[in-house]
Short mmCIF file of C-alpha atoms in Angstrom, two decimals:
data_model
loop_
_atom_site.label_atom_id
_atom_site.label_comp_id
_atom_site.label_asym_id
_atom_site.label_seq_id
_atom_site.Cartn_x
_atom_site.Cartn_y
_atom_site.Cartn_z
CA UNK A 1 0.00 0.00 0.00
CA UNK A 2 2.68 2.56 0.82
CA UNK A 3 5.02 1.53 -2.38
CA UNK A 4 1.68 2.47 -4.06
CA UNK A 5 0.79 6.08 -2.49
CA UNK A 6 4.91 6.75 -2.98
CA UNK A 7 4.64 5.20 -7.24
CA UNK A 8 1.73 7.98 -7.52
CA UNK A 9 3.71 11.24 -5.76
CA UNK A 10 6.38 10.79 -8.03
CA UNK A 11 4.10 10.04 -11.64
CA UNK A 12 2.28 13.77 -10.20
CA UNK A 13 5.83 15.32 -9.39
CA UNK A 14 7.65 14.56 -12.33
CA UNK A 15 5.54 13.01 -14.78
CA UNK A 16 3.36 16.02 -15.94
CA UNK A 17 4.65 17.98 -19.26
CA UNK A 18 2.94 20.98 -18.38
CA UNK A 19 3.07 21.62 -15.04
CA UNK A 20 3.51 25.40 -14.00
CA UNK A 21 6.21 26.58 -15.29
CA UNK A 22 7.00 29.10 -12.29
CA UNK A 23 8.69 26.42 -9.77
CA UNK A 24 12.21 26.51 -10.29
CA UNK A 25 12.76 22.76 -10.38
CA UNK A 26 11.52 22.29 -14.26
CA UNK A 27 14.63 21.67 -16.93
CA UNK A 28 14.04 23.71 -20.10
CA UNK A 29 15.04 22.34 -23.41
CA UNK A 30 16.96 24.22 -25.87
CA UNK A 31 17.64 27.03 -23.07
CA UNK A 32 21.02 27.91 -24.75
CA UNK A 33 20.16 27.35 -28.64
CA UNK A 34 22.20 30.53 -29.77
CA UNK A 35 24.11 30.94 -26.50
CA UNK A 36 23.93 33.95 -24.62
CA UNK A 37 21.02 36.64 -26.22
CA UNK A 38 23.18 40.07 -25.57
CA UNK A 39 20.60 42.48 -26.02
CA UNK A 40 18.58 39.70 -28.35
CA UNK A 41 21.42 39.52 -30.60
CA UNK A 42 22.71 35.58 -30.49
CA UNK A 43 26.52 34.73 -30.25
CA UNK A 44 27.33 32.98 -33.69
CA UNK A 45 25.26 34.40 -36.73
CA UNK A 46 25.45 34.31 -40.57
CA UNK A 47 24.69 37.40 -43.31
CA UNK A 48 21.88 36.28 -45.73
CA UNK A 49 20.15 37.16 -48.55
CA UNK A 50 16.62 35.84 -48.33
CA UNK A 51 15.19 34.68 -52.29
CA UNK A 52 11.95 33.69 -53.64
CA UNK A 53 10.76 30.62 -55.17
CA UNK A 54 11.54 32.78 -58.57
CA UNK A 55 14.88 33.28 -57.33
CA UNK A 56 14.36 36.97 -56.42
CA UNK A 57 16.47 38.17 -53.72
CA UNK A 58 13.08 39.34 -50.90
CA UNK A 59 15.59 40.27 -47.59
CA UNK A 60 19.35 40.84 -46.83
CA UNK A 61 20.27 40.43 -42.89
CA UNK A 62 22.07 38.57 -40.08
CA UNK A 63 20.09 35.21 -38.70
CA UNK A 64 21.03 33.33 -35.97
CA UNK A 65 23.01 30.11 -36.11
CA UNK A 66 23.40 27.00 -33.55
CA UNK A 67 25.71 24.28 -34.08
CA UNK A 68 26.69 25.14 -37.83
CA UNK A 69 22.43 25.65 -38.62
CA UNK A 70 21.36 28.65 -39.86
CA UNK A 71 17.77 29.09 -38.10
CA UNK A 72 14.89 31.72 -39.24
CA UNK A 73 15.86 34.09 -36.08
CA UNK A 74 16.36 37.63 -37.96
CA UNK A 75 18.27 40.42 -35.94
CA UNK A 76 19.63 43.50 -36.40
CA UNK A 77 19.08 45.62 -39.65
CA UNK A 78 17.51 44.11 -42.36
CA UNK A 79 16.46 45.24 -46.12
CA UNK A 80 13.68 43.77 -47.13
CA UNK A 81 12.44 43.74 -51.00
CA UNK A 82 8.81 43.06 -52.51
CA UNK A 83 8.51 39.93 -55.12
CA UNK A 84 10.01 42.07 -57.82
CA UNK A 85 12.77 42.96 -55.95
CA UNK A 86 12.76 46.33 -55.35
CA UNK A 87 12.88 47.84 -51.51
CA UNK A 88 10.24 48.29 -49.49
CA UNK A 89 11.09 48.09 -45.88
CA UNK A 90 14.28 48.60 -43.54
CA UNK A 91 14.68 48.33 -39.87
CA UNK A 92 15.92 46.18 -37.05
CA UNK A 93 14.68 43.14 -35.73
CA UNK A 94 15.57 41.62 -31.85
CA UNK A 95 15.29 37.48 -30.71
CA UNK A 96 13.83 36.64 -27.79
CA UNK A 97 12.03 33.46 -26.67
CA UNK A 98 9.21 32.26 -24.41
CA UNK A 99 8.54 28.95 -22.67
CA UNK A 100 6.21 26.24 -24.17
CA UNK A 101 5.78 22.43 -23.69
CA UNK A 102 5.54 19.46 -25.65
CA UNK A 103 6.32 15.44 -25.26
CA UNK A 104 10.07 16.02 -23.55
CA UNK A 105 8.65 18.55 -21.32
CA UNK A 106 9.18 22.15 -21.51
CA UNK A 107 11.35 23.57 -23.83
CA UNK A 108 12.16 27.29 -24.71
CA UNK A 109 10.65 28.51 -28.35
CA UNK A 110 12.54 31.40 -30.04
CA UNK A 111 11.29 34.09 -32.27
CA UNK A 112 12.02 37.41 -33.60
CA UNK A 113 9.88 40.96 -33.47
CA UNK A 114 10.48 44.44 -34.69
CA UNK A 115 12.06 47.38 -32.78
CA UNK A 116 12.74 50.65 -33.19
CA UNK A 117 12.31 52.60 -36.27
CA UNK A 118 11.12 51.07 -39.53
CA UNK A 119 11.32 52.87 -43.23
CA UNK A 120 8.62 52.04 -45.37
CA UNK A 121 9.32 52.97 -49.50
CA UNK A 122 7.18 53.24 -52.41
CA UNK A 123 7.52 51.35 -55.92
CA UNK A 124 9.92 54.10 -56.78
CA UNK A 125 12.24 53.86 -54.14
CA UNK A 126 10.37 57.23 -52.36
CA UNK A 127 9.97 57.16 -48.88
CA UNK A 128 6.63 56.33 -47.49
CA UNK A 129 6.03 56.53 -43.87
CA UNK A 130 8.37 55.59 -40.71
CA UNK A 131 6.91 53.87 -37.81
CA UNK A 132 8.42 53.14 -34.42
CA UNK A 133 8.03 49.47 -33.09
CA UNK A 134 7.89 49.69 -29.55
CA UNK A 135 8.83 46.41 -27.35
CA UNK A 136 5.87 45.57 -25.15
CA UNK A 137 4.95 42.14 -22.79
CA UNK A 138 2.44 39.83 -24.41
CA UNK A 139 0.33 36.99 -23.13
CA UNK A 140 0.52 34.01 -25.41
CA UNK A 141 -0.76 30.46 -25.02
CA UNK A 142 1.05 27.27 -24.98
CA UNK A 143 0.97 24.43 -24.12
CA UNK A 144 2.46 24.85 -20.39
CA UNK A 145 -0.20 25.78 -17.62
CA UNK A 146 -0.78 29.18 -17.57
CA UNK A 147 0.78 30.21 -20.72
CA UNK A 148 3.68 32.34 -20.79
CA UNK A 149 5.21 35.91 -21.50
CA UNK A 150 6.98 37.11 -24.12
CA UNK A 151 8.02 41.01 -25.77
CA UNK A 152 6.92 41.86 -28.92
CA UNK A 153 6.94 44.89 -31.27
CA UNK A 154 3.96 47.26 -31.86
CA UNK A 155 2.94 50.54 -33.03
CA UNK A 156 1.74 52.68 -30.31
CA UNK A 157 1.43 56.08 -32.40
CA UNK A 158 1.12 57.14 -35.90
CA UNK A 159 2.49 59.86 -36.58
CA UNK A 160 0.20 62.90 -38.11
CA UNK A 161 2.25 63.51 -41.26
CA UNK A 162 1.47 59.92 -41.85
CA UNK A 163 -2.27 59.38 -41.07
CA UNK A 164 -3.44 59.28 -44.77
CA UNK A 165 -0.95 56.53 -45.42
CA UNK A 166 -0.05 54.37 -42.34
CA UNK A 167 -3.35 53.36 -41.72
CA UNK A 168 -5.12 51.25 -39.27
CA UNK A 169 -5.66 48.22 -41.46
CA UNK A 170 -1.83 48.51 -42.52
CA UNK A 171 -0.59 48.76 -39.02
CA UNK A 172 -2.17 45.76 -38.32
CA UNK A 173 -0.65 43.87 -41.24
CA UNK A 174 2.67 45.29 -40.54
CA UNK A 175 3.13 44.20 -37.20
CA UNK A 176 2.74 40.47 -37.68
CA UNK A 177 5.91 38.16 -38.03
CA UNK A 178 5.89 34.90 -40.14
CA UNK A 179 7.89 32.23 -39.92
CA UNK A 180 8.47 29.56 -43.22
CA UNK A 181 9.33 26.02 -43.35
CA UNK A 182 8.93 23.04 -45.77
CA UNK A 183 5.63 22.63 -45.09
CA UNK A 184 3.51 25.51 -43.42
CA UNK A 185 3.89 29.88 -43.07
CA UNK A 186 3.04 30.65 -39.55
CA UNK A 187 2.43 34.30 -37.98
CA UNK A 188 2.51 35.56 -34.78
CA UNK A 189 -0.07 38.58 -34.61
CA UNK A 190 -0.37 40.95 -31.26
CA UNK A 191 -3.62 41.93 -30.69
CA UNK A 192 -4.84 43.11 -27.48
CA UNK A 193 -1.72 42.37 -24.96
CA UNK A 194 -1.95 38.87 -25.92
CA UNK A 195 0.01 36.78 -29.53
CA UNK A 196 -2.34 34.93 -31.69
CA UNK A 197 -0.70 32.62 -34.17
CA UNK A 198 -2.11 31.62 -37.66
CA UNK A 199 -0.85 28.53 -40.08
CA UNK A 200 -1.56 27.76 -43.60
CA UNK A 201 0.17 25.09 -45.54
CA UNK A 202 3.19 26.16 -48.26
CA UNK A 203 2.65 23.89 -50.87
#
């Protein structure tokens, strides 16, 4: 009877994969992926330029790498280019990470946001609008009780010289963040203090 009542504390201690993540006995996975984030910048990284399925260079930038993989982690300034390759944004990105759980137990997730200042150009290489992408805490779901936090870029103001251009419905689309694989495009959109994420397949 006792060996029993002892079998079950330690299945409810240890066995759960998403137990609350705020007692300081859990292990995280992947905790040191890209070493030591200084500032969200990783410590080994690559310069790439980013092409289309046509071949047409889309983004130029650093990305993150761990053990001799280049991830999808963008930081620090980045040009990025529309499917005909000419410019139509340029400004810095940060990593940072939350905590989230799956089979192994909890592991830590990384992704990138916007910060700071971000040029926006026209088809003719004019300027269009600048808009500052301010890091704020966001709720987001996993699959750990109780969810986690994590910071994320957002537009607090528009400026007035840009009202009749940077509008609502573009703010929105601007400050999402996808992420591409084989197989599926995901995006993180902020909306509300908490991240909502969206997948379609990339076939």
């Amino acid at each position: 009877m006792n060996k029993s009542i002892i079998f079950i504390l330690i299945i409810l201690t240890f066995g759960c994969g998403t137990r609350n993540l705020n007692q300081n006995r859990i292990y995280i996975q992947d905790d040191k992926r890209y070493g030591e984030l200084e500032n969200g910048i990783p410590e080994n990284d690559t310069l790439i330029k980013l092409k289309n399925k046509k071949g047409t260079i889309i983004g130029i930038g650093k990305m993150a790498v761990s053990d001799n993989n280049v991830s999808d982690l963008k930081f620090n300034l980045w040009k990025e280019f529309d499917s005909d390759g000419i410019l139509s944004a340029e400004g810095n990105y940060k990593i940072s990470s939350f905590i989230d759980c799956g089979m192994g137990g909890a592991f830590r997730a990384f992704y990138y946001y916007r910060i700071g200042k971000w040029k926006y150009f026209k088809k003719n290489g004019e300027l269009d609008f600048i808009l500052d992408f301010v890091p704020k805490e966001h709720f987001v779901d996993t699959r750990c009780e109780g969810g986690d936090k994590m910071i994320f870029g957002i537009v607090e103001t528009i400026p007035l010289e840009y009202w009749d251009r940077a509008t609502a419905n573009k703010i929105y689309e601007l400050q999402k963040i996808s992420f591409s694989d084989s197989y599926a495009i995901t995006t993180m959109i902020p909306l509300n203090g908490k991240i909502y994420y969206e997948t379609e397949n990339d076939f």
